[in-house]
PDB file of C-alpha atoms and ligand atoms in Angstrom:
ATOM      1  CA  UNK A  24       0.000   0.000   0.000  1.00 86.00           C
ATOM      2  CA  UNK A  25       0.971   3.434  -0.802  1.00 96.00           C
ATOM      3  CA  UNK A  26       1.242   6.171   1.328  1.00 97.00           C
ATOM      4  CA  UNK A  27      -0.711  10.056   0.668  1.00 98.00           C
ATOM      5  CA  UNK A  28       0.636  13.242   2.127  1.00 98.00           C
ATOM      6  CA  UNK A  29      -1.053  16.571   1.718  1.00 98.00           C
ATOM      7  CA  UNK A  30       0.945  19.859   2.124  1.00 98.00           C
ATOM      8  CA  UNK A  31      -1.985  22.956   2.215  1.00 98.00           C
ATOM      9  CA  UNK A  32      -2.187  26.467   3.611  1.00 97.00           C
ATOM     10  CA  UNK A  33      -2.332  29.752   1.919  1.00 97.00           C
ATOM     11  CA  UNK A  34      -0.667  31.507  -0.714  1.00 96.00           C
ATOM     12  CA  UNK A  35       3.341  32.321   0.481  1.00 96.00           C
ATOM     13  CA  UNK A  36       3.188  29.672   3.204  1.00 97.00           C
ATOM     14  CA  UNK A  37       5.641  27.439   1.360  1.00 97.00           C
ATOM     15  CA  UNK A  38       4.198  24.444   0.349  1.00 96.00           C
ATOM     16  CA  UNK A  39       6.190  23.718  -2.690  1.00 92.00           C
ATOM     17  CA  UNK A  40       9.268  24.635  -0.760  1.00 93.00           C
ATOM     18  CA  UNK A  41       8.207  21.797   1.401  1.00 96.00           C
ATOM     19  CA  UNK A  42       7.172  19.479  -1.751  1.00 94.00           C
ATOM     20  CA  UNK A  43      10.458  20.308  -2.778  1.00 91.00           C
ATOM     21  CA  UNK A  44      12.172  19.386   0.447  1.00 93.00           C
ATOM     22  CA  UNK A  45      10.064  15.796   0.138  1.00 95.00           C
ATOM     23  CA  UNK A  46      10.840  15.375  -2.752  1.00 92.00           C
ATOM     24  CA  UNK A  47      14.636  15.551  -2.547  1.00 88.00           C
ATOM     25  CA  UNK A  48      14.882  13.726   0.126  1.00 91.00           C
ATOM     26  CA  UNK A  49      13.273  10.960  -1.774  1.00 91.00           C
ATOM     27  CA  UNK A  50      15.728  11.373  -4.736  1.00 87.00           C
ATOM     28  CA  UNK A  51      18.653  11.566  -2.728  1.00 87.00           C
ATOM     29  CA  UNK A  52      16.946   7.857  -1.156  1.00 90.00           C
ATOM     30  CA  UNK A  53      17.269   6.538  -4.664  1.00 88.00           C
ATOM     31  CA  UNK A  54      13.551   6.559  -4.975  1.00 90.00           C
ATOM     32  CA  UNK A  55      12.123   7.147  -8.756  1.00 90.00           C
ATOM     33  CA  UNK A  56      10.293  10.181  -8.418  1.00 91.00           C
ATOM     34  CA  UNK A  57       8.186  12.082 -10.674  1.00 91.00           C
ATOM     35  CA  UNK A  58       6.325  15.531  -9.806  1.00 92.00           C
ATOM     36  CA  UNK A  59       3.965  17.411 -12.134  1.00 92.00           C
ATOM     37  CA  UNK A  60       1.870  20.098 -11.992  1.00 90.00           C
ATOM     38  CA  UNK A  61      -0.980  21.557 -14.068  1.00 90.00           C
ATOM     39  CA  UNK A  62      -0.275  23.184 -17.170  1.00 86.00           C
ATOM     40  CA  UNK A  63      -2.521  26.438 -16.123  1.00 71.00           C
ATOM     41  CA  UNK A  64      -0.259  27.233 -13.333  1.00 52.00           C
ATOM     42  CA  UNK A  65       2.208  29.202 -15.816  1.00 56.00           C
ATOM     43  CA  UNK A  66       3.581  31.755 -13.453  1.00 52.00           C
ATOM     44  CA  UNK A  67       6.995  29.817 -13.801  1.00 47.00           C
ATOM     45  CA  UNK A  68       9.184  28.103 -16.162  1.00 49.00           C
ATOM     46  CA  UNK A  69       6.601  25.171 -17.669  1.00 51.00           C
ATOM     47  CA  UNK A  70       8.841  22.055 -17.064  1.00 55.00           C
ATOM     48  CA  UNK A  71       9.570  23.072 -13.138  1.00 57.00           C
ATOM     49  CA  UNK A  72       8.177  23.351 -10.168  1.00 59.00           C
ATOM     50  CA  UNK A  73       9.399  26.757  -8.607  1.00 54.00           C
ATOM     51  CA  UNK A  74       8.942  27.779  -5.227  1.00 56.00           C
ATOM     52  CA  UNK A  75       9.304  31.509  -4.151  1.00 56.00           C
ATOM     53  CA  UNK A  76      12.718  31.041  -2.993  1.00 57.00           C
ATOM     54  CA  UNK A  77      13.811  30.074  -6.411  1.00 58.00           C
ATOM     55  CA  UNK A  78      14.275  26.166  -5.683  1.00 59.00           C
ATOM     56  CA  UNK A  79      13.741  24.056  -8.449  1.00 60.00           C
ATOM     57  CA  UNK A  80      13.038  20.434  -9.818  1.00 66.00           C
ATOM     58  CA  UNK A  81      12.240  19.077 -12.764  1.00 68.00           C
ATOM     59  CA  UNK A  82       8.196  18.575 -13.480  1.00 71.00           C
ATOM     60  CA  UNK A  83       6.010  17.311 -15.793  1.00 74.00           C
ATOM     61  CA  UNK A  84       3.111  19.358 -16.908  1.00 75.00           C
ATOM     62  CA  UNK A  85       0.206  18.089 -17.149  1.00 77.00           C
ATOM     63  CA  UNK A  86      -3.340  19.555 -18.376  1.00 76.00           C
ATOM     64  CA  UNK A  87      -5.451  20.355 -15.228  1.00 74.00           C
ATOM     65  CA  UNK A  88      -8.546  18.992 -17.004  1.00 77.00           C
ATOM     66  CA  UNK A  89      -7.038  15.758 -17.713  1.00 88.00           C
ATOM     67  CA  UNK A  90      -5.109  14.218 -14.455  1.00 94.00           C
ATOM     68  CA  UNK A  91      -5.649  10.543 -15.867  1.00 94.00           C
ATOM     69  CA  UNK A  92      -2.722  11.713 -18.204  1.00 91.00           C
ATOM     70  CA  UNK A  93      -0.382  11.620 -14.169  1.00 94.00           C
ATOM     71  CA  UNK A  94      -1.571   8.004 -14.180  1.00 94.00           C
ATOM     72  CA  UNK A  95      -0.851   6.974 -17.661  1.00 92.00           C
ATOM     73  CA  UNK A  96       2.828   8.750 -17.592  1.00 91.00           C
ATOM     74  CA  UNK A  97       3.427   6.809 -14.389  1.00 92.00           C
ATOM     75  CA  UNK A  98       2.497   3.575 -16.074  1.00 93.00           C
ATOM     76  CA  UNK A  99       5.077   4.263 -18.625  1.00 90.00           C
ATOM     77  CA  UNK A 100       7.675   5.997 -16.571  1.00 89.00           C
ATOM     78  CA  UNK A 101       7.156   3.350 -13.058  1.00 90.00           C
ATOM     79  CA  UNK A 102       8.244   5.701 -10.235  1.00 93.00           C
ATOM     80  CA  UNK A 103       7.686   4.775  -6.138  1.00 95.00           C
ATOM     81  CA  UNK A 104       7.132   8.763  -5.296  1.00 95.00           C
ATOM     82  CA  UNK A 105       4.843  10.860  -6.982  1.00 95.00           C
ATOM     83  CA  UNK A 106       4.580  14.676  -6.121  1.00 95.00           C
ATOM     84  CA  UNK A 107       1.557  17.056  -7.847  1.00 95.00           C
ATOM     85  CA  UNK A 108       2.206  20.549  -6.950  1.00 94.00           C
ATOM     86  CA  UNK A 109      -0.853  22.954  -7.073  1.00 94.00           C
ATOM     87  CA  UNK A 110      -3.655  20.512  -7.072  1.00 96.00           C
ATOM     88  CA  UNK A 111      -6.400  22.827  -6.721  1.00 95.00           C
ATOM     89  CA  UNK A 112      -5.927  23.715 -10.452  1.00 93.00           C
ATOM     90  CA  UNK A 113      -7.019  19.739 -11.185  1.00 94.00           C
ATOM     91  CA  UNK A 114     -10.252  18.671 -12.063  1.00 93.00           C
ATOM     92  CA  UNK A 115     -12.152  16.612  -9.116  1.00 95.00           C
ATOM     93  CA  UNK A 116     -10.884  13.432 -11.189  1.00 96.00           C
ATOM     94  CA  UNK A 117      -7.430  13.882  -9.188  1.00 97.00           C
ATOM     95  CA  UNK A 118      -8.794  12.143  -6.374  1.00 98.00           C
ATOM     96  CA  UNK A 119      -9.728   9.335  -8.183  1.00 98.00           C
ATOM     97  CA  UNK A 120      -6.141   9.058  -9.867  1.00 98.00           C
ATOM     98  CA  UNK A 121      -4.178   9.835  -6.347  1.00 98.00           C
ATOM     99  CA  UNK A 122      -6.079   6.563  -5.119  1.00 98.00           C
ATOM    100  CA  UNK A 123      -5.101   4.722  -7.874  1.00 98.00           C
ATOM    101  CA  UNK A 124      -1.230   5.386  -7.291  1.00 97.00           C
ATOM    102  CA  UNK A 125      -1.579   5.081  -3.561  1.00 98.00           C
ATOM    103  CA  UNK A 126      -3.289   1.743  -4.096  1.00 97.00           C
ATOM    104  CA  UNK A 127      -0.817   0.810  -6.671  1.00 97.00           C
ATOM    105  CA  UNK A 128       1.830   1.604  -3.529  1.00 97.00           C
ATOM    106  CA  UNK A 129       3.480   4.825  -4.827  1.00 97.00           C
ATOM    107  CA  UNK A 130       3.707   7.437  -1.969  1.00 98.00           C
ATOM    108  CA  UNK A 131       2.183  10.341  -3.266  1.00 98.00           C
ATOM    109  CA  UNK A 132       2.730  13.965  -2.295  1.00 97.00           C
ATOM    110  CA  UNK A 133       0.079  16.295  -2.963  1.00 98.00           C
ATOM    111  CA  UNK A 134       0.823  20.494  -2.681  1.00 97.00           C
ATOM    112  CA  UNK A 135      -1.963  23.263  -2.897  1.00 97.00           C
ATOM    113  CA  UNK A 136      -3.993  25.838  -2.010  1.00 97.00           C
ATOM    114  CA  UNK A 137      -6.698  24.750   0.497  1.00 97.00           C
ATOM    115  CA  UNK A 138      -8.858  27.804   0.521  1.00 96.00           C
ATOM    116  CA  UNK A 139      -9.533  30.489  -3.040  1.00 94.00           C
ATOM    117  CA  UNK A 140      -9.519  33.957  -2.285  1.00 94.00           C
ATOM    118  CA  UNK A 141     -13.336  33.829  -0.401  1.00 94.00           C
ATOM    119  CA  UNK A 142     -12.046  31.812   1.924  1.00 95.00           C
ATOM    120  CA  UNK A 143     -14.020  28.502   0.296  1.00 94.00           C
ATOM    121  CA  UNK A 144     -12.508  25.211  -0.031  1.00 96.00           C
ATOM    122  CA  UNK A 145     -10.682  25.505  -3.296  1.00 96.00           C
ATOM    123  CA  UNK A 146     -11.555  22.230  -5.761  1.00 95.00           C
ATOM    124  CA  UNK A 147     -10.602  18.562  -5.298  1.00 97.00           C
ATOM    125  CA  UNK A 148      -8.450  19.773  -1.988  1.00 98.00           C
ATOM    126  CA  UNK A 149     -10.847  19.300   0.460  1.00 98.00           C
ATOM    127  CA  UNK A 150     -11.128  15.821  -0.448  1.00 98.00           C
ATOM    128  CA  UNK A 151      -7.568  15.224  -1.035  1.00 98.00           C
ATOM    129  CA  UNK A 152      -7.150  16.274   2.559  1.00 98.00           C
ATOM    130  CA  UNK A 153      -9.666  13.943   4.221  1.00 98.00           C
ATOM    131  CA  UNK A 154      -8.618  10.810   2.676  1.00 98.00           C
ATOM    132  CA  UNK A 155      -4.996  11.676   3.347  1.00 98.00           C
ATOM    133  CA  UNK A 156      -2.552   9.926   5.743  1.00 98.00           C
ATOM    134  CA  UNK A 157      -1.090  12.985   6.918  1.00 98.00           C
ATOM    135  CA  UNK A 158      -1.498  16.601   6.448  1.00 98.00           C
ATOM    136  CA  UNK A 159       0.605  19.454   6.722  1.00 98.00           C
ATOM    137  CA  UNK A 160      -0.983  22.723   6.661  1.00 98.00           C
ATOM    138  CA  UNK A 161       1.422  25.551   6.594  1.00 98.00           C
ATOM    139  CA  UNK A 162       0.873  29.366   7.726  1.00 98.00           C
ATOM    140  CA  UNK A 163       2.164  32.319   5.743  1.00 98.00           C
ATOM    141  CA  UNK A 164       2.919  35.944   7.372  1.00 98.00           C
ATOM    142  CA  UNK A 165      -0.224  38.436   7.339  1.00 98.00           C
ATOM    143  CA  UNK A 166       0.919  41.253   5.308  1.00 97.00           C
ATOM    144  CA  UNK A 167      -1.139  43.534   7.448  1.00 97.00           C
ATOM    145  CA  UNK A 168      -0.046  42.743  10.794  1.00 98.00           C
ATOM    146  CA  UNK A 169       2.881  40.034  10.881  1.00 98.00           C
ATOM    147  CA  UNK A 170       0.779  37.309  12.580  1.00 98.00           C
ATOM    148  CA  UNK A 171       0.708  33.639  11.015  1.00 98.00           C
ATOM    149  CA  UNK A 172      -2.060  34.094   7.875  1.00 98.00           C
ATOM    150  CA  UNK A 173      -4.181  31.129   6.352  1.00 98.00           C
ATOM    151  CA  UNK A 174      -6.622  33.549   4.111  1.00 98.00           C
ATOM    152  CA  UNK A 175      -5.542  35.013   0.878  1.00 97.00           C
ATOM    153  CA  UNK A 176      -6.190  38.663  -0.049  1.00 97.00           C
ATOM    154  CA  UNK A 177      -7.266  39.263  -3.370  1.00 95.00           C
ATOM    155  CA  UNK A 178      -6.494  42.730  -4.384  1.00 95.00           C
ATOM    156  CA  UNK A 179      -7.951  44.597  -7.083  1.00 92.00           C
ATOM    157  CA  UNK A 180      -5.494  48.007  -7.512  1.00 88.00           C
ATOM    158  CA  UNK A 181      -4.979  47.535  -4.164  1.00 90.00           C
ATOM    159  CA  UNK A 182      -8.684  47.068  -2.815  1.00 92.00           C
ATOM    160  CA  UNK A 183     -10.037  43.945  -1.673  1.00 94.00           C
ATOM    161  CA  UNK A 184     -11.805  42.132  -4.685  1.00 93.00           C
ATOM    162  CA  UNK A 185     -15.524  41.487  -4.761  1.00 93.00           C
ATOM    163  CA  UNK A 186     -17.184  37.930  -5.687  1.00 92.00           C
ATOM    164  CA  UNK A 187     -18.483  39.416  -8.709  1.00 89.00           C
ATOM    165  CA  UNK A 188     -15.318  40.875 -10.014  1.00 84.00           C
ATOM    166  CA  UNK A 189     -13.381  38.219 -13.072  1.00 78.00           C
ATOM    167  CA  UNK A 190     -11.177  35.406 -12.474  1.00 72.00           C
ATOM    168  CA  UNK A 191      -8.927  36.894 -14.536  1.00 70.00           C
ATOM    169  CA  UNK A 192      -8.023  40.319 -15.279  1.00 71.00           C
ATOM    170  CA  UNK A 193      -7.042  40.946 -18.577  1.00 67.00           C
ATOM    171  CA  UNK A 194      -3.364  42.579 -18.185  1.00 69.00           C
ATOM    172  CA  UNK A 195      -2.865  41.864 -14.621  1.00 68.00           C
ATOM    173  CA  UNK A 196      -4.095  44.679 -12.364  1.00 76.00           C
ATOM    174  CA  UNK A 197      -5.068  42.158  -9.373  1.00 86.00           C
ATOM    175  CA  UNK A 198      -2.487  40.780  -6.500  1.00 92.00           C
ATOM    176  CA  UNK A 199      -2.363  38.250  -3.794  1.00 94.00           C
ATOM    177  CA  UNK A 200      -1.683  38.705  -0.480  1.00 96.00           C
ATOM    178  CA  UNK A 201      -1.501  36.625   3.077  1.00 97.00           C
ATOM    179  CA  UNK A 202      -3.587  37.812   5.519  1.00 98.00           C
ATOM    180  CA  UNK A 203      -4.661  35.849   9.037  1.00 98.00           C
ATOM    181  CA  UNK A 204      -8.275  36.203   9.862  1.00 98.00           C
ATOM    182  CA  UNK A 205      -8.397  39.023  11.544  1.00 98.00           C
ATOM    183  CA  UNK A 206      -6.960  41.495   8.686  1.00 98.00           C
ATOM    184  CA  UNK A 207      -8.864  39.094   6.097  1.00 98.00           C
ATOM    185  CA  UNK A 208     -11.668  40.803   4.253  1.00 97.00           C
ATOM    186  CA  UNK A 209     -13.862  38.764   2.838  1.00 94.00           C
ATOM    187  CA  UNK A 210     -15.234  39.505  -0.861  1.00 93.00           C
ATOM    188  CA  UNK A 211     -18.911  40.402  -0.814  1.00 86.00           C
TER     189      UNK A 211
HETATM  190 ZN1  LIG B  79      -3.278  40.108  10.312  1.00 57.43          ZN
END
């Protein structure tokens, strides 16, 4: 039998720092690993996994609406660790997949975001989390007021965003920030 870890928390909290870190580890163990992520998370080079720091590995990408394409590079590329880095960017079919690899032993080593910028549980996380072994949530530093932040702050030139405003803003013009829940204010 496999094994599932979930890394979650907020935006700047370091969970890919700490996939990374896993990850590593398990490489310099001799384990095959291979890590992916989904192909709409382009902030970063498309073949790795970059965490804020600047540490890097190697990654597949993989289209978020198709995750049974992790399972069917795993059957051709047999590897013992598999880490997914922003998961909430998959389609609810991750779950299904992630139990396939545990049950096919891998260890698997999910990373993402476990609440969007309402404060809602953010896609196939939730679930991810409950049928996990273990799971790590990490704490960023409120931007506001330097305690330990789960929320993200969406901010649309510089005021918190509403529910109603787009997804995504043509030309940027929106930021993220960490904020704990005191300084958190919720889109209306
Ligand atoms: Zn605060």
């Amino acid at each position: 039998m496999g094994h599932l870890e979930v890394i979650c928390g907020s935006m700047f909290s370091g969970k890919s720092e700490e996939l990374i870190r896993r990850v590593r580890r398990a490489v310099i163990a001799r384990r095959k690993v291979g890590v992916f992520k989904p192909s709409t998370d382009d902030r970063y080079s498309r073949e790795a996994v970059a965490s804020h720091n600047g540490m890097t590995i190697e990654a597949a990408v993989v289209p978020a609406e198709d995750p049974w394409s992790i399972w069917s590079w795993v059957n051709e590329n047999p590897v013992e660790v598999v880490g997914i880095d922003e998961a909430q960017f998959f389609d609810a079919t991750l779950a299904q997949v992630v139990d396939r690899l545990v049950q096919h032993r891998i260890r698997v080593i999910v990373a993402g975001l476990d609440m969007d910028f309402a404060g809602r549980p953010f896609g196939v996380m939730p679930h991810l989390m409950a049928v996990a072994d273990e799971v790590t949530k990490l704490k960023a530093i409120c931007a506001r007021c330097g305690e330990p932040a789960t929320f993200n702050q969406r901010l649309i030139d510089g005021k918190p965003a509403k529910l109603s405003d787009p997804v995504v803003l043509v030309g940027g013009g929106d930021r993220y920030e960490a904020r704990c829940r005191r300084c958190f204010e919720a889109p209306l």
